[in-house]
mmCIF file of C-alpha atoms in Angstrom:
data_model
loop_
_atom_site.group_PDB
_atom_site.id
_atom_site.type_symbol
_atom_site.label_atom_id
_atom_site.label_comp_id
_atom_site.label_asym_id
_atom_site.label_seq_id
_atom_site.Cartn_x
_atom_site.Cartn_y
_atom_site.Cartn_z
ATOM 1 C CA MET A 1 -33.191 8.588 108.076
ATOM 2 C CA MET A 2 -32.999 9.060 104.300
ATOM 3 C CA ARG A 3 -33.778 12.760 104.700
ATOM 4 C CA GLU A 4 -31.039 13.184 107.299
ATOM 5 C CA LYS A 5 -28.575 11.339 105.069
ATOM 6 C CA ARG A 6 -29.512 13.545 102.111
ATOM 7 C CA ARG A 7 -29.019 16.659 104.274
ATOM 8 C CA GLU A 8 -25.572 15.428 105.342
ATOM 9 C CA GLU A 9 -24.612 14.879 101.684
ATOM 10 C CA LEU A 10 -25.763 18.362 100.765
ATOM 11 C CA SER A 11 -23.803 19.900 103.612
ATOM 12 C CA VAL A 12 -20.668 18.326 102.188
ATOM 13 C CA THR A 13 -21.229 18.901 98.490
ATOM 14 C CA VAL A 14 -22.870 22.350 98.302
ATOM 15 C CA PRO A 15 -20.265 25.152 98.080
ATOM 16 C CA ASN A 16 -20.719 27.582 100.973
ATOM 17 C CA LEU A 17 -20.782 30.433 98.469
ATOM 18 C CA PHE A 18 -24.054 29.076 97.080
ATOM 19 C CA ARG A 19 -25.801 28.901 100.453
ATOM 20 C CA CYS A 20 -27.944 31.722 101.814
ATOM 21 C CA PRO A 21 -26.397 32.896 105.133
ATOM 22 C CA ILE A 22 -29.911 33.027 106.626
ATOM 23 C CA SER A 23 -31.655 29.840 105.440
ATOM 24 C CA MET A 24 -28.463 27.892 104.623
ATOM 25 C CA ASP A 25 -30.246 26.585 101.523
ATOM 26 C CA VAL A 26 -28.988 26.913 97.954
ATOM 27 C CA MET A 27 -29.996 30.379 96.773
ATOM 28 C CA LYS A 28 -32.628 30.582 94.047
ATOM 29 C CA SER A 29 -32.491 34.340 93.562
ATOM 30 C CA PRO A 30 -29.251 35.719 95.055
ATOM 31 C CA VAL A 31 -29.265 39.453 95.821
ATOM 32 C CA SER A 32 -26.588 41.573 97.475
ATOM 33 C CA LEU A 33 -26.936 44.239 100.147
ATOM 34 C CA CYS A 34 -24.820 47.400 100.207
ATOM 35 C CA THR A 35 -22.484 45.566 102.631
ATOM 36 C CA GLY A 36 -21.516 43.207 99.790
ATOM 37 C CA VAL A 37 -23.074 40.134 101.417
ATOM 38 C CA THR A 38 -25.386 38.062 99.217
ATOM 39 C CA TYR A 39 -28.604 36.384 100.400
ATOM 40 C CA ASP A 40 -31.525 34.589 98.821
ATOM 41 C CA ARG A 41 -34.120 37.235 97.962
ATOM 42 C CA SER A 42 -36.968 35.607 99.923
ATOM 43 C CA SER A 43 -34.841 35.273 103.074
ATOM 44 C CA ILE A 44 -33.487 38.813 103.161
ATOM 45 C CA GLU A 45 -36.873 40.313 102.304
ATOM 46 C CA LYS A 46 -38.399 38.490 105.301
ATOM 47 C CA TRP A 47 -35.566 39.799 107.509
ATOM 48 C CA LEU A 48 -36.087 43.388 106.369
ATOM 49 C CA ALA A 49 -39.877 43.079 106.600
ATOM 50 C CA LEU A 50 -39.473 42.370 110.325
ATOM 51 C CA GLY A 51 -38.006 45.847 110.745
ATOM 52 C CA HIS A 52 -34.322 44.917 110.941
ATOM 53 C CA LYS A 53 -31.924 47.635 109.752
ATOM 54 C CA THR A 54 -28.748 45.543 109.867
ATOM 55 C CA CYS A 55 -26.941 43.060 107.634
ATOM 56 C CA PRO A 56 -27.611 39.623 109.230
ATOM 57 C CA ALA A 57 -24.118 38.304 108.488
ATOM 58 C CA THR A 58 -22.060 41.321 109.576
ATOM 59 C CA MET A 59 -24.583 43.124 111.834
ATOM 60 C CA GLN A 60 -23.549 46.394 110.198
ATOM 61 C CA THR A 61 -26.226 49.098 110.162
ATOM 62 C CA LEU A 62 -27.605 49.386 106.641
ATOM 63 C CA PRO A 63 -27.500 52.898 105.157
ATOM 64 C CA SER A 64 -29.672 51.457 102.373
ATOM 65 C CA THR A 65 -31.974 48.429 102.273
ATOM 66 C CA LEU A 66 -31.974 48.221 98.490
ATOM 67 C CA THR A 67 -30.833 44.892 97.034
ATOM 68 C CA THR A 68 -28.962 44.241 93.790
ATOM 69 C CA PRO A 69 -29.394 40.972 91.848
ATOM 70 C CA ASN A 70 -26.145 38.993 91.836
ATOM 71 C CA LEU A 71 -26.444 37.683 88.274
ATOM 72 C CA THR A 72 -22.940 36.185 88.183
ATOM 73 C CA LEU A 73 -23.549 34.081 91.278
ATOM 74 C CA ARG A 74 -26.989 33.110 89.986
ATOM 75 C CA ARG A 75 -25.485 31.735 86.772
ATOM 76 C CA LEU A 76 -22.784 29.875 88.719
ATOM 77 C CA ILE A 77 -25.427 28.242 90.909
ATOM 78 C CA GLN A 78 -27.483 27.252 87.866
ATOM 79 C CA LEU A 79 -24.403 25.780 86.192
ATOM 80 C CA TRP A 80 -23.495 23.851 89.344
ATOM 81 C CA LEU A 81 -27.046 22.522 89.717
ATOM 82 C CA SER A 82 -27.176 21.396 86.088
ATOM 83 C CA HIS A 83 -24.033 19.312 86.627
ATOM 84 C CA THR A 84 -24.898 17.878 90.034
ATOM 85 C CA ASP A 85 -28.626 17.241 89.688
ATOM 86 C CA PRO A 86 -30.207 18.202 86.353
ATOM 87 C CA THR A 87 -33.702 17.663 87.755
ATOM 88 C CA GLN A 88 -33.151 20.508 90.221
ATOM 89 C CA ALA A 89 -31.666 22.978 87.755
ATOM 90 C CA PRO A 90 -33.970 25.988 87.307
ATOM 91 C CA PRO A 91 -34.516 27.405 83.843
ATOM 92 C CA SER A 92 -32.171 30.214 82.835
ATOM 93 C CA CYS A 93 -35.130 32.600 83.013
ATOM 94 C CA ALA A 94 -38.891 32.510 83.382
ATOM 95 C CA VAL A 95 -39.680 33.111 79.709
ATOM 96 C CA SER A 96 -38.125 32.496 76.308
ATOM 97 C CA LYS A 97 -37.359 35.194 73.740
ATOM 98 C CA GLN A 98 -40.560 34.308 71.908
ATOM 99 C CA GLU A 99 -42.588 34.707 75.100
ATOM 100 C CA ALA A 100 -40.791 37.962 75.888
ATOM 101 C CA ALA A 101 -41.753 39.272 72.453
ATOM 102 C CA VAL A 102 -45.397 38.376 73.157
ATOM 103 C CA ILE A 103 -45.275 40.276 76.485
ATOM 104 C CA ILE A 104 -43.813 43.341 74.757
ATOM 105 C CA LYS A 105 -46.574 43.409 72.145
ATOM 106 C CA GLY A 106 -49.483 42.346 74.374
ATOM 107 C CA GLU A 107 -51.418 43.769 77.295
ATOM 108 C CA VAL A 108 -49.224 44.492 80.302
ATOM 109 C CA ASP A 109 -49.943 43.193 83.803
ATOM 110 C CA ALA A 110 -47.770 42.838 86.897
ATOM 111 C CA ALA A 111 -47.118 39.110 86.448
ATOM 112 C CA SER A 112 -45.940 39.459 82.847
ATOM 113 C CA LEU A 113 -43.765 42.454 83.711
ATOM 114 C CA GLU A 114 -42.083 40.540 86.537
ATOM 115 C CA LYS A 115 -41.318 37.697 84.121
ATOM 116 C CA LEU A 116 -39.944 40.119 81.556
ATOM 117 C CA ILE A 117 -37.725 41.795 84.171
ATOM 118 C CA ASP A 118 -36.336 38.399 85.214
ATOM 119 C CA PHE A 119 -35.739 37.678 81.514
ATOM 120 C CA MET A 120 -33.832 40.959 81.096
ATOM 121 C CA LYS A 121 -31.728 40.344 84.195
ATOM 122 C CA ALA A 122 -30.836 36.779 83.198
ATOM 123 C CA SER A 123 -28.284 37.782 80.547
ATOM 124 C CA GLU A 124 -26.860 40.698 78.621
ATOM 125 C CA GLY A 125 -28.251 39.219 75.420
ATOM 126 C CA ASN A 126 -31.764 39.187 76.843
ATOM 127 C CA LEU A 127 -31.421 42.799 77.957
ATOM 128 C CA LYS A 128 -30.301 43.843 74.474
ATOM 129 C CA PHE A 129 -33.178 41.877 72.925
ATOM 130 C CA VAL A 130 -35.729 43.956 74.824
ATOM 131 C CA ALA A 131 -33.878 47.286 74.802
ATOM 132 C CA HIS A 132 -33.382 47.268 71.032
ATOM 133 C CA SER A 133 -36.776 45.848 70.136
ATOM 134 C CA SER A 134 -38.537 48.293 67.816
ATOM 135 C CA SER A 135 -41.755 48.224 69.827
ATOM 136 C CA ALA A 136 -40.603 47.720 73.440
ATOM 137 C CA ILE A 137 -39.722 51.279 74.475
ATOM 138 C CA PRO A 138 -42.736 52.983 72.829
ATOM 139 C CA ARG A 139 -45.101 50.396 74.326
ATOM 140 C CA PHE A 140 -43.729 50.697 77.857
ATOM 141 C CA VAL A 141 -43.675 54.496 77.738
ATOM 142 C CA GLU A 142 -47.317 54.373 76.638
ATOM 143 C CA PHE A 143 -48.323 51.933 79.396
ATOM 144 C CA PHE A 144 -46.391 53.942 81.971
ATOM 145 C CA ALA A 145 -48.314 57.096 81.080
ATOM 146 C CA GLU A 146 -51.730 55.420 80.881
ATOM 147 C CA SER A 147 -51.721 52.902 83.752
ATOM 148 C CA ASP A 148 -53.486 53.797 86.993
ATOM 149 C CA GLU A 149 -51.874 50.950 88.969
ATOM 150 C CA ILE A 150 -48.875 51.975 91.049
ATOM 151 C CA ARG A 151 -47.429 48.452 90.914
ATOM 152 C CA ILE A 152 -47.457 48.506 87.103
ATOM 153 C CA ARG A 153 -45.684 51.853 87.152
ATOM 154 C CA GLU A 154 -43.099 50.609 89.640
ATOM 155 C CA LEU A 155 -42.296 47.629 87.428
ATOM 156 C CA ILE A 156 -42.089 49.744 84.263
ATOM 157 C CA VAL A 157 -39.669 52.085 86.064
ATOM 158 C CA GLU A 158 -37.491 49.014 86.662
ATOM 159 C CA VAL A 159 -37.732 48.164 82.959
ATOM 160 C CA PHE A 160 -36.711 51.750 82.120
ATOM 161 C CA ASP A 161 -33.800 51.511 84.541
ATOM 162 C CA LEU A 162 -32.526 48.344 82.855
ATOM 163 C CA ILE A 163 -32.986 49.768 79.346
ATOM 164 C CA SER A 164 -31.177 52.997 80.286
ATOM 165 C CA SER A 165 -27.904 51.064 80.594
ATOM 166 C CA GLU A 166 -27.944 50.359 76.840
ATOM 167 C CA ASN A 167 -26.410 52.921 74.492
ATOM 168 C CA GLY A 168 -28.771 53.829 71.703
ATOM 169 C CA ALA A 169 -31.777 52.529 73.593
ATOM 170 C CA ARG A 170 -31.109 55.075 76.341
ATOM 171 C CA GLU A 171 -31.317 58.009 73.946
ATOM 172 C CA ARG A 172 -34.549 56.720 72.432
ATOM 173 C CA LEU A 173 -36.027 56.193 75.891
ATOM 174 C CA ASN A 174 -35.138 59.752 76.904
ATOM 175 C CA GLU A 175 -36.716 61.208 73.786
ATOM 176 C CA LEU A 176 -39.952 59.239 74.106
ATOM 177 C CA ILE A 177 -40.391 60.042 77.807
ATOM 178 C CA LEU A 178 -39.965 63.768 77.190
ATOM 179 C CA ASN A 179 -42.340 63.697 74.232
ATOM 180 C CA CYS A 180 -45.062 61.813 76.106
ATOM 181 C CA ALA A 181 -47.575 64.217 77.629
ATOM 182 C CA ASP A 182 -48.351 62.219 80.780
ATOM 183 C CA CYS A 183 -45.036 60.458 81.429
ATOM 184 C CA LEU A 184 -43.606 63.063 83.778
ATOM 185 C CA SER A 185 -46.783 63.086 85.856
ATOM 186 C CA SER A 186 -46.456 59.291 86.156
ATOM 187 C CA PHE A 187 -42.945 59.745 87.537
ATOM 188 C CA ALA A 188 -44.339 62.246 90.040
ATOM 189 C CA THR A 189 -46.866 59.603 91.126
ATOM 190 C CA VAL A 190 -44.186 56.936 91.589
ATOM 191 C CA LEU A 191 -42.056 59.397 93.568
ATOM 192 C CA ARG A 192 -45.055 60.025 95.809
ATOM 193 C CA LYS A 193 -46.618 56.568 96.158
ATOM 194 C CA GLY A 194 -44.023 54.019 95.042
ATOM 195 C CA ASN A 195 -41.684 51.894 97.115
ATOM 196 C CA THR A 196 -38.232 53.256 97.927
ATOM 197 C CA GLU A 197 -36.480 51.283 95.188
ATOM 198 C CA SER A 198 -38.812 52.611 92.484
ATOM 199 C CA LYS A 199 -38.455 56.160 93.843
ATOM 200 C CA VAL A 200 -34.662 55.931 93.622
ATOM 201 C CA LYS A 201 -34.811 54.578 90.075
ATOM 202 C CA SER A 202 -37.314 57.264 89.063
ATOM 203 C CA ALA A 203 -34.951 59.951 90.382
ATOM 204 C CA LYS A 204 -32.068 58.455 88.399
ATOM 205 C CA ILE A 205 -34.116 58.362 85.191
ATOM 206 C CA LEU A 206 -35.235 61.973 85.625
ATOM 207 C CA GLU A 207 -31.604 62.969 86.132
ATOM 208 C CA LEU A 208 -30.691 61.034 82.995
ATOM 209 C CA ILE A 209 -33.248 62.772 80.767
ATOM 210 C CA ALA A 210 -32.360 66.273 82.016
ATOM 211 C CA LEU A 211 -30.099 66.826 79.016
ATOM 212 C CA ASN A 212 -30.541 70.538 78.305
ATOM 213 C CA PRO A 213 -32.262 73.637 79.720
ATOM 214 C CA GLU A 214 -35.530 72.810 77.929
ATOM 215 C CA SER A 215 -35.785 69.301 79.393
ATOM 216 C CA GLU A 216 -34.634 70.538 82.816
ATOM 217 C CA HIS A 217 -37.384 73.160 82.898
ATOM 218 C CA ARG A 218 -40.035 70.709 81.706
ATOM 219 C CA ILE A 219 -39.170 68.253 84.464
ATOM 220 C CA ALA A 220 -38.971 70.929 87.163
ATOM 221 C CA ASP A 221 -42.252 72.487 86.040
ATOM 222 C CA GLU A 222 -44.174 69.205 86.249
ATOM 223 C CA PRO A 223 -46.418 69.453 89.353
ATOM 224 C CA GLY A 224 -45.150 67.279 92.179
ATOM 225 C CA VAL A 225 -41.761 66.331 90.723
ATOM 226 C CA LEU A 226 -39.579 68.824 92.627
ATOM 227 C CA GLN A 227 -41.522 68.389 95.864
ATOM 228 C CA ASN A 228 -41.221 64.614 95.794
ATOM 229 C CA LEU A 229 -37.560 64.652 94.809
ATOM 230 C CA PHE A 230 -37.008 66.954 97.775
ATOM 231 C CA ASN A 231 -38.953 64.535 99.994
ATOM 232 C CA LEU A 232 -36.567 61.783 98.877
ATOM 233 C CA THR A 233 -33.642 63.750 100.348
ATOM 234 C CA ALA A 234 -35.290 63.510 103.757
ATOM 235 C CA ALA A 235 -35.084 59.681 103.841
ATOM 236 C CA GLU A 236 -32.759 59.675 106.843
ATOM 237 C CA ASN A 237 -32.302 55.892 106.983
ATOM 238 C CA ASP A 238 -31.542 55.350 103.293
ATOM 239 C CA THR A 239 -28.347 56.892 101.934
ATOM 240 C CA SER A 240 -29.042 55.778 98.368
ATOM 241 C CA ALA A 241 -32.428 57.521 98.416
ATOM 242 C CA VAL A 242 -30.935 60.759 99.777
ATOM 243 C CA GLU A 243 -28.126 60.715 97.224
ATOM 244 C CA ALA A 244 -30.491 59.948 94.323
ATOM 245 C CA GLY A 245 -32.817 62.775 95.366
ATOM 246 C CA LEU A 246 -29.977 65.298 95.659
ATOM 247 C CA SER A 247 -28.459 64.244 92.306
ATOM 248 C CA ALA A 248 -31.787 64.619 90.537
ATOM 249 C CA LEU A 249 -32.383 68.033 92.109
ATOM 250 C CA LEU A 250 -28.952 69.164 90.925
ATOM 251 C CA ALA A 251 -29.871 68.130 87.393
ATOM 252 C CA VAL A 252 -33.363 69.630 87.174
ATOM 253 C CA ALA A 253 -33.518 72.567 89.624
ATOM 254 C CA THR A 254 -31.498 74.905 87.425
ATOM 255 C CA SER A 255 -33.968 77.765 86.931
ATOM 256 C CA ARG A 256 -34.592 80.558 89.415
ATOM 257 C CA PRO A 257 -38.230 79.474 90.057
ATOM 258 C CA ALA A 258 -37.056 75.914 90.760
ATOM 259 C CA ARG A 259 -34.395 77.131 93.197
ATOM 260 C CA LYS A 260 -36.972 79.297 94.951
ATOM 261 C CA ASP A 261 -39.248 76.252 95.273
ATOM 262 C CA LEU A 262 -36.431 74.283 96.922
ATOM 263 C CA ILE A 263 -35.881 77.104 99.393
ATOM 264 C CA ARG A 264 -39.582 77.122 100.199
ATOM 265 C CA PHE A 265 -39.585 73.336 100.700
ATOM 266 C CA GLY A 266 -36.758 73.675 103.245
ATOM 267 C CA ILE A 267 -33.665 72.485 101.384
ATOM 268 C CA VAL A 268 -31.350 74.594 103.578
ATOM 269 C CA ARG A 269 -32.668 72.967 106.736
ATOM 270 C CA THR A 270 -32.404 69.508 105.148
ATOM 271 C CA VAL A 271 -28.791 70.044 104.059
ATOM 272 C CA GLY A 272 -27.943 71.334 107.529
ATOM 273 C CA ARG A 273 -29.342 68.144 109.027
ATOM 274 C CA ILE A 274 -27.386 66.001 106.561
ATOM 275 C CA LEU A 275 -24.123 67.811 107.352
ATOM 276 C CA SER A 276 -24.683 67.491 111.095
ATOM 277 C CA THR A 277 -24.995 63.691 110.828
ATOM 278 C CA PRO A 278 -21.972 62.061 112.542
ATOM 279 C CA ASP A 279 -20.703 60.149 109.496
ATOM 280 C CA PRO A 280 -22.584 60.999 106.293
ATOM 281 C CA ALA A 281 -21.552 59.277 103.056
ATOM 282 C CA ARG A 282 -19.066 61.184 100.908
ATOM 283 C CA GLY A 283 -21.386 61.252 97.885
ATOM 284 C CA VAL A 284 -24.222 62.639 99.977
ATOM 285 C CA VAL A 285 -22.056 65.453 101.398
ATOM 286 C CA GLU A 286 -20.740 66.407 97.958
ATOM 287 C CA ARG A 287 -24.218 66.552 96.440
ATOM 288 C CA ALA A 288 -25.757 68.302 99.442
ATOM 289 C CA LEU A 289 -23.172 71.090 99.256
ATOM 290 C CA ALA A 290 -23.529 71.290 95.469
ATOM 291 C CA VAL A 291 -27.293 71.777 95.847
ATOM 292 C CA LEU A 292 -26.659 74.480 98.436
ATOM 293 C CA GLU A 293 -24.192 76.193 96.073
ATOM 294 C CA THR A 294 -26.919 76.206 93.406
ATOM 295 C CA VAL A 295 -29.442 77.659 95.850
ATOM 296 C CA ALA A 296 -26.924 80.333 96.905
ATOM 297 C CA THR A 297 -26.921 81.791 93.397
ATOM 298 C CA CYS A 298 -30.175 83.617 94.127
ATOM 299 C CA THR A 299 -30.863 86.303 96.740
ATOM 300 C CA GLU A 300 -33.529 84.239 98.500
ATOM 301 C CA GLY A 301 -31.132 81.313 98.799
ATOM 302 C CA ARG A 302 -28.354 83.390 100.328
ATOM 303 C CA GLY A 303 -30.825 84.838 102.795
ATOM 304 C CA ALA A 304 -32.114 81.409 103.814
ATOM 305 C CA ILE A 305 -28.579 80.040 104.265
ATOM 306 C CA ALA A 306 -27.432 83.035 106.309
ATOM 307 C CA GLU A 307 -30.532 82.754 108.472
ATOM 308 C CA LYS A 308 -29.667 79.147 109.333
ATOM 309 C CA GLY A 309 -26.469 79.850 111.221
ATOM 310 C CA GLU A 310 -26.110 76.206 112.221
ATOM 311 C CA CYS A 311 -26.006 75.235 108.536
ATOM 312 C CA VAL A 312 -23.208 77.738 107.844
ATOM 313 C CA ALA A 313 -21.283 76.423 110.841
ATOM 314 C CA GLU A 314 -21.603 72.818 109.638
ATOM 315 C CA ILE A 315 -20.315 73.801 106.196
ATOM 316 C CA VAL A 316 -17.197 75.353 107.707
ATOM 317 C CA LYS A 317 -16.613 72.287 109.880
ATOM 318 C CA ARG A 318 -16.769 70.063 106.762
ATOM 319 C CA LEU A 319 -14.107 72.012 104.849
ATOM 320 C CA MET A 320 -11.128 69.725 104.041
ATOM 321 C CA LYS A 321 -12.892 66.840 105.814
ATOM 322 C CA CYS A 322 -14.689 65.082 102.935
ATOM 323 C CA SER A 323 -13.288 65.652 99.440
ATOM 324 C CA GLY A 324 -11.878 68.375 97.249
ATOM 325 C CA ALA A 325 -15.200 68.725 95.430
ATOM 326 C CA ALA A 326 -17.133 69.073 98.690
ATOM 327 C CA THR A 327 -14.672 71.673 99.971
ATOM 328 C CA GLU A 328 -14.959 73.771 96.810
ATOM 329 C CA HIS A 329 -18.773 73.653 96.971
ATOM 330 C CA GLY A 330 -18.577 74.636 100.655
ATOM 331 C CA ILE A 331 -16.268 77.583 99.990
ATOM 332 C CA ALA A 332 -18.620 78.816 97.249
ATOM 333 C CA VAL A 333 -21.552 78.780 99.677
ATOM 334 C CA VAL A 334 -19.621 80.522 102.469
ATOM 335 C CA TRP A 335 -18.339 83.143 99.990
ATOM 336 C CA SER A 336 -21.890 83.733 98.727
ATOM 337 C CA VAL A 337 -23.263 84.615 102.153
ATOM 338 C CA CYS A 338 -20.186 86.332 103.600
ATOM 339 C CA CYS A 339 -18.858 88.248 100.587
ATOM 340 C CA LEU A 340 -21.628 88.464 98.030
ATOM 341 C CA ALA A 341 -24.484 89.007 100.484
ATOM 342 C CA ARG A 342 -22.251 90.655 103.121
ATOM 343 C CA ASP A 343 -24.368 89.068 105.842
ATOM 344 C CA GLU A 344 -22.826 90.030 109.182
ATOM 345 C CA LEU A 345 -24.452 87.191 111.110
ATOM 346 C CA ALA A 346 -22.992 84.658 108.662
ATOM 347 C CA GLN A 347 -19.587 86.342 108.906
ATOM 348 C CA GLU A 348 -19.666 86.128 112.709
ATOM 349 C CA THR A 349 -20.764 82.484 112.534
ATOM 350 C CA VAL A 350 -17.896 81.549 110.202
ATOM 351 C CA ALA A 351 -15.370 83.443 112.344
ATOM 352 C CA GLY A 352 -16.726 81.793 115.487
ATOM 353 C CA VAL A 353 -15.958 78.261 114.233
ATOM 354 C CA ASN A 354 -12.342 79.025 113.276
ATOM 355 C CA GLY A 355 -13.386 79.799 109.724
ATOM 356 C CA LEU A 356 -10.456 82.102 108.961
ATOM 357 C CA THR A 357 -7.885 79.409 109.645
ATOM 358 C CA LYS A 358 -9.809 76.839 107.626
ATOM 359 C CA VAL A 359 -10.201 79.179 104.668
ATOM 360 C CA LEU A 360 -6.451 79.840 104.721
ATOM 361 C CA VAL A 361 -5.769 76.096 104.721
ATOM 362 C CA VAL A 362 -8.078 75.615 101.738
ATOM 363 C CA MET A 363 -6.362 78.485 99.936
ATOM 364 C CA GLN A 364 -2.992 76.744 100.303
ATOM 365 C CA SER A 365 -4.400 73.419 99.054
ATOM 366 C CA ASP A 366 -4.672 72.130 95.497
ATOM 367 C CA CYS A 367 -7.924 73.951 94.782
ATOM 368 C CA SER A 368 -9.159 75.657 91.617
ATOM 369 C CA ALA A 369 -8.220 79.232 90.763
ATOM 370 C CA SER A 370 -11.785 80.441 91.336
ATOM 371 C CA THR A 371 -11.912 78.792 94.763
ATOM 372 C CA ARG A 372 -8.576 80.335 95.702
ATOM 373 C CA GLN A 373 -9.860 83.769 94.696
ATOM 374 C CA MET A 374 -12.982 83.289 96.822
ATOM 375 C CA CYS A 375 -10.744 82.287 99.727
ATOM 376 C CA ARG A 376 -8.742 85.516 99.376
ATOM 377 C CA GLU A 377 -11.920 87.578 99.484
ATOM 378 C CA LEU A 378 -13.183 85.600 102.468
ATOM 379 C CA VAL A 379 -9.963 86.190 104.388
ATOM 380 C CA LYS A 380 -10.303 89.950 103.913
ATOM 381 C CA VAL A 381 -13.856 89.874 105.248
ATOM 382 C CA LEU A 382 -13.170 87.451 108.102
ATOM 383 C CA ARG A 383 -10.092 89.251 109.447
ATOM 384 C CA ALA A 384 -12.283 91.986 110.859
ATOM 385 C CA LYS A 385 -14.439 89.372 112.596
ATOM 386 C CA SER A 386 -11.502 87.356 113.920
ATOM 387 C CA SER A 387 -9.937 89.905 116.246
ATOM 388 C CA LYS A 388 -8.419 87.164 118.380
ATOM 389 C CA SER A 389 -6.643 85.543 115.443
ATOM 390 C CA ASN A 390 -2.871 86.038 115.197
ATOM 391 C CA LEU A 391 -3.101 85.624 111.431
ATOM 392 C CA ALA A 392 -4.348 89.147 110.651
ATOM 393 C CA PRO A 393 -0.941 90.833 110.187
ATOM 394 C CA TYR A 394 0.162 88.408 107.461
ATOM 395 C CA GLU A 395 -0.318 88.738 103.722
ATOM 396 C CA THR A 396 -2.786 86.078 102.591
ATOM 397 C CA ARG A 397 -0.876 85.378 99.385
ATOM 398 C CA THR A 398 2.212 84.178 101.237
ATOM 399 C CA THR A 399 0.960 82.742 104.516
ATOM 400 C CA HIS A 400 1.448 78.979 104.802
ATOM 401 C CA ILE A 401 -0.333 77.065 107.529
ATOM 402 C CA ALA A 402 0.222 73.411 108.271
ATOM 403 C CA PRO A 403 -2.995 71.408 107.939
ATOM 404 C CA TYR A 404 -4.530 70.626 111.315
#
């Protein structure tokens, strides 16, 4: 009876915002899904572990199963608990600053790293304490390079990800990673063996440290890095993983050998699959087309794109359908294969999916001068392939077509 009475009191006094939608208990570690709904970490992890791919509260399909700590709500819950029942109030974080300093200077294991990560997430002050510690970044870079345990590496990647948000500390982190002989190979290992969250964060860090041609080449030349970043773009059920992989490839695959490697891996086929998805995320489409534009700067890339006629067709279909940036990347790719490479099969493919009309529409839009010039050259090439079009007699500089 007392337990039932206590439960009734809680149901009245606990704000609904503080309750986990799954367990209905006060959340101890609130985390948010990409849908914006917040759950207690243990509850949502059990839900996802059962194979569910939906948000329990909204039943929306999850493009990403990554969770983000809701630190604001966590502090509100702690404040509420301290006022309602001080005996139930959890500590602000698992360790004190003194204990955090001991972890930084001592031997690293998974348990201590998890405590330190909780400490860093608990407040901005705690994050700054670790990020600007004189010994923290060098020690973690060293452990990251030397550890053979994938779990240790996953946790250190999370530490790096948190530190990278701090100006000053970010630059020091970048420098130390690039100057550490085995650090890049450790990232390759995490990209190959780590969980999805650590793979995404590794891709973001690699993108962050690709500051100049020298660093870009060093990252791209590290065995396994390009291959595993490419593999990340094939994560069909995780939009954040695909986007992170594409962004990192854009940053590091800048040399001709790197672009040739991407072609060999099958980047054209992968981008074609992404573009053919019924409703791909805007960021994914923009980055996918940008990667394809990069690949199209070499002869092998133009050949591979032209050979995949379905990919060319999907690019044309996406023109003016996503964003201005995506359209300009798409035009650059189509121009590369139709005008630069003069590939007749690609020209016929573009003409066959109403490409002439779409190019004319793009040309009349608020696009860059270089894109408009590419459109003019495309129109000249496509007119010969579009014999059924009634647009051929008109001067491309003055023709205005209402958007369809």
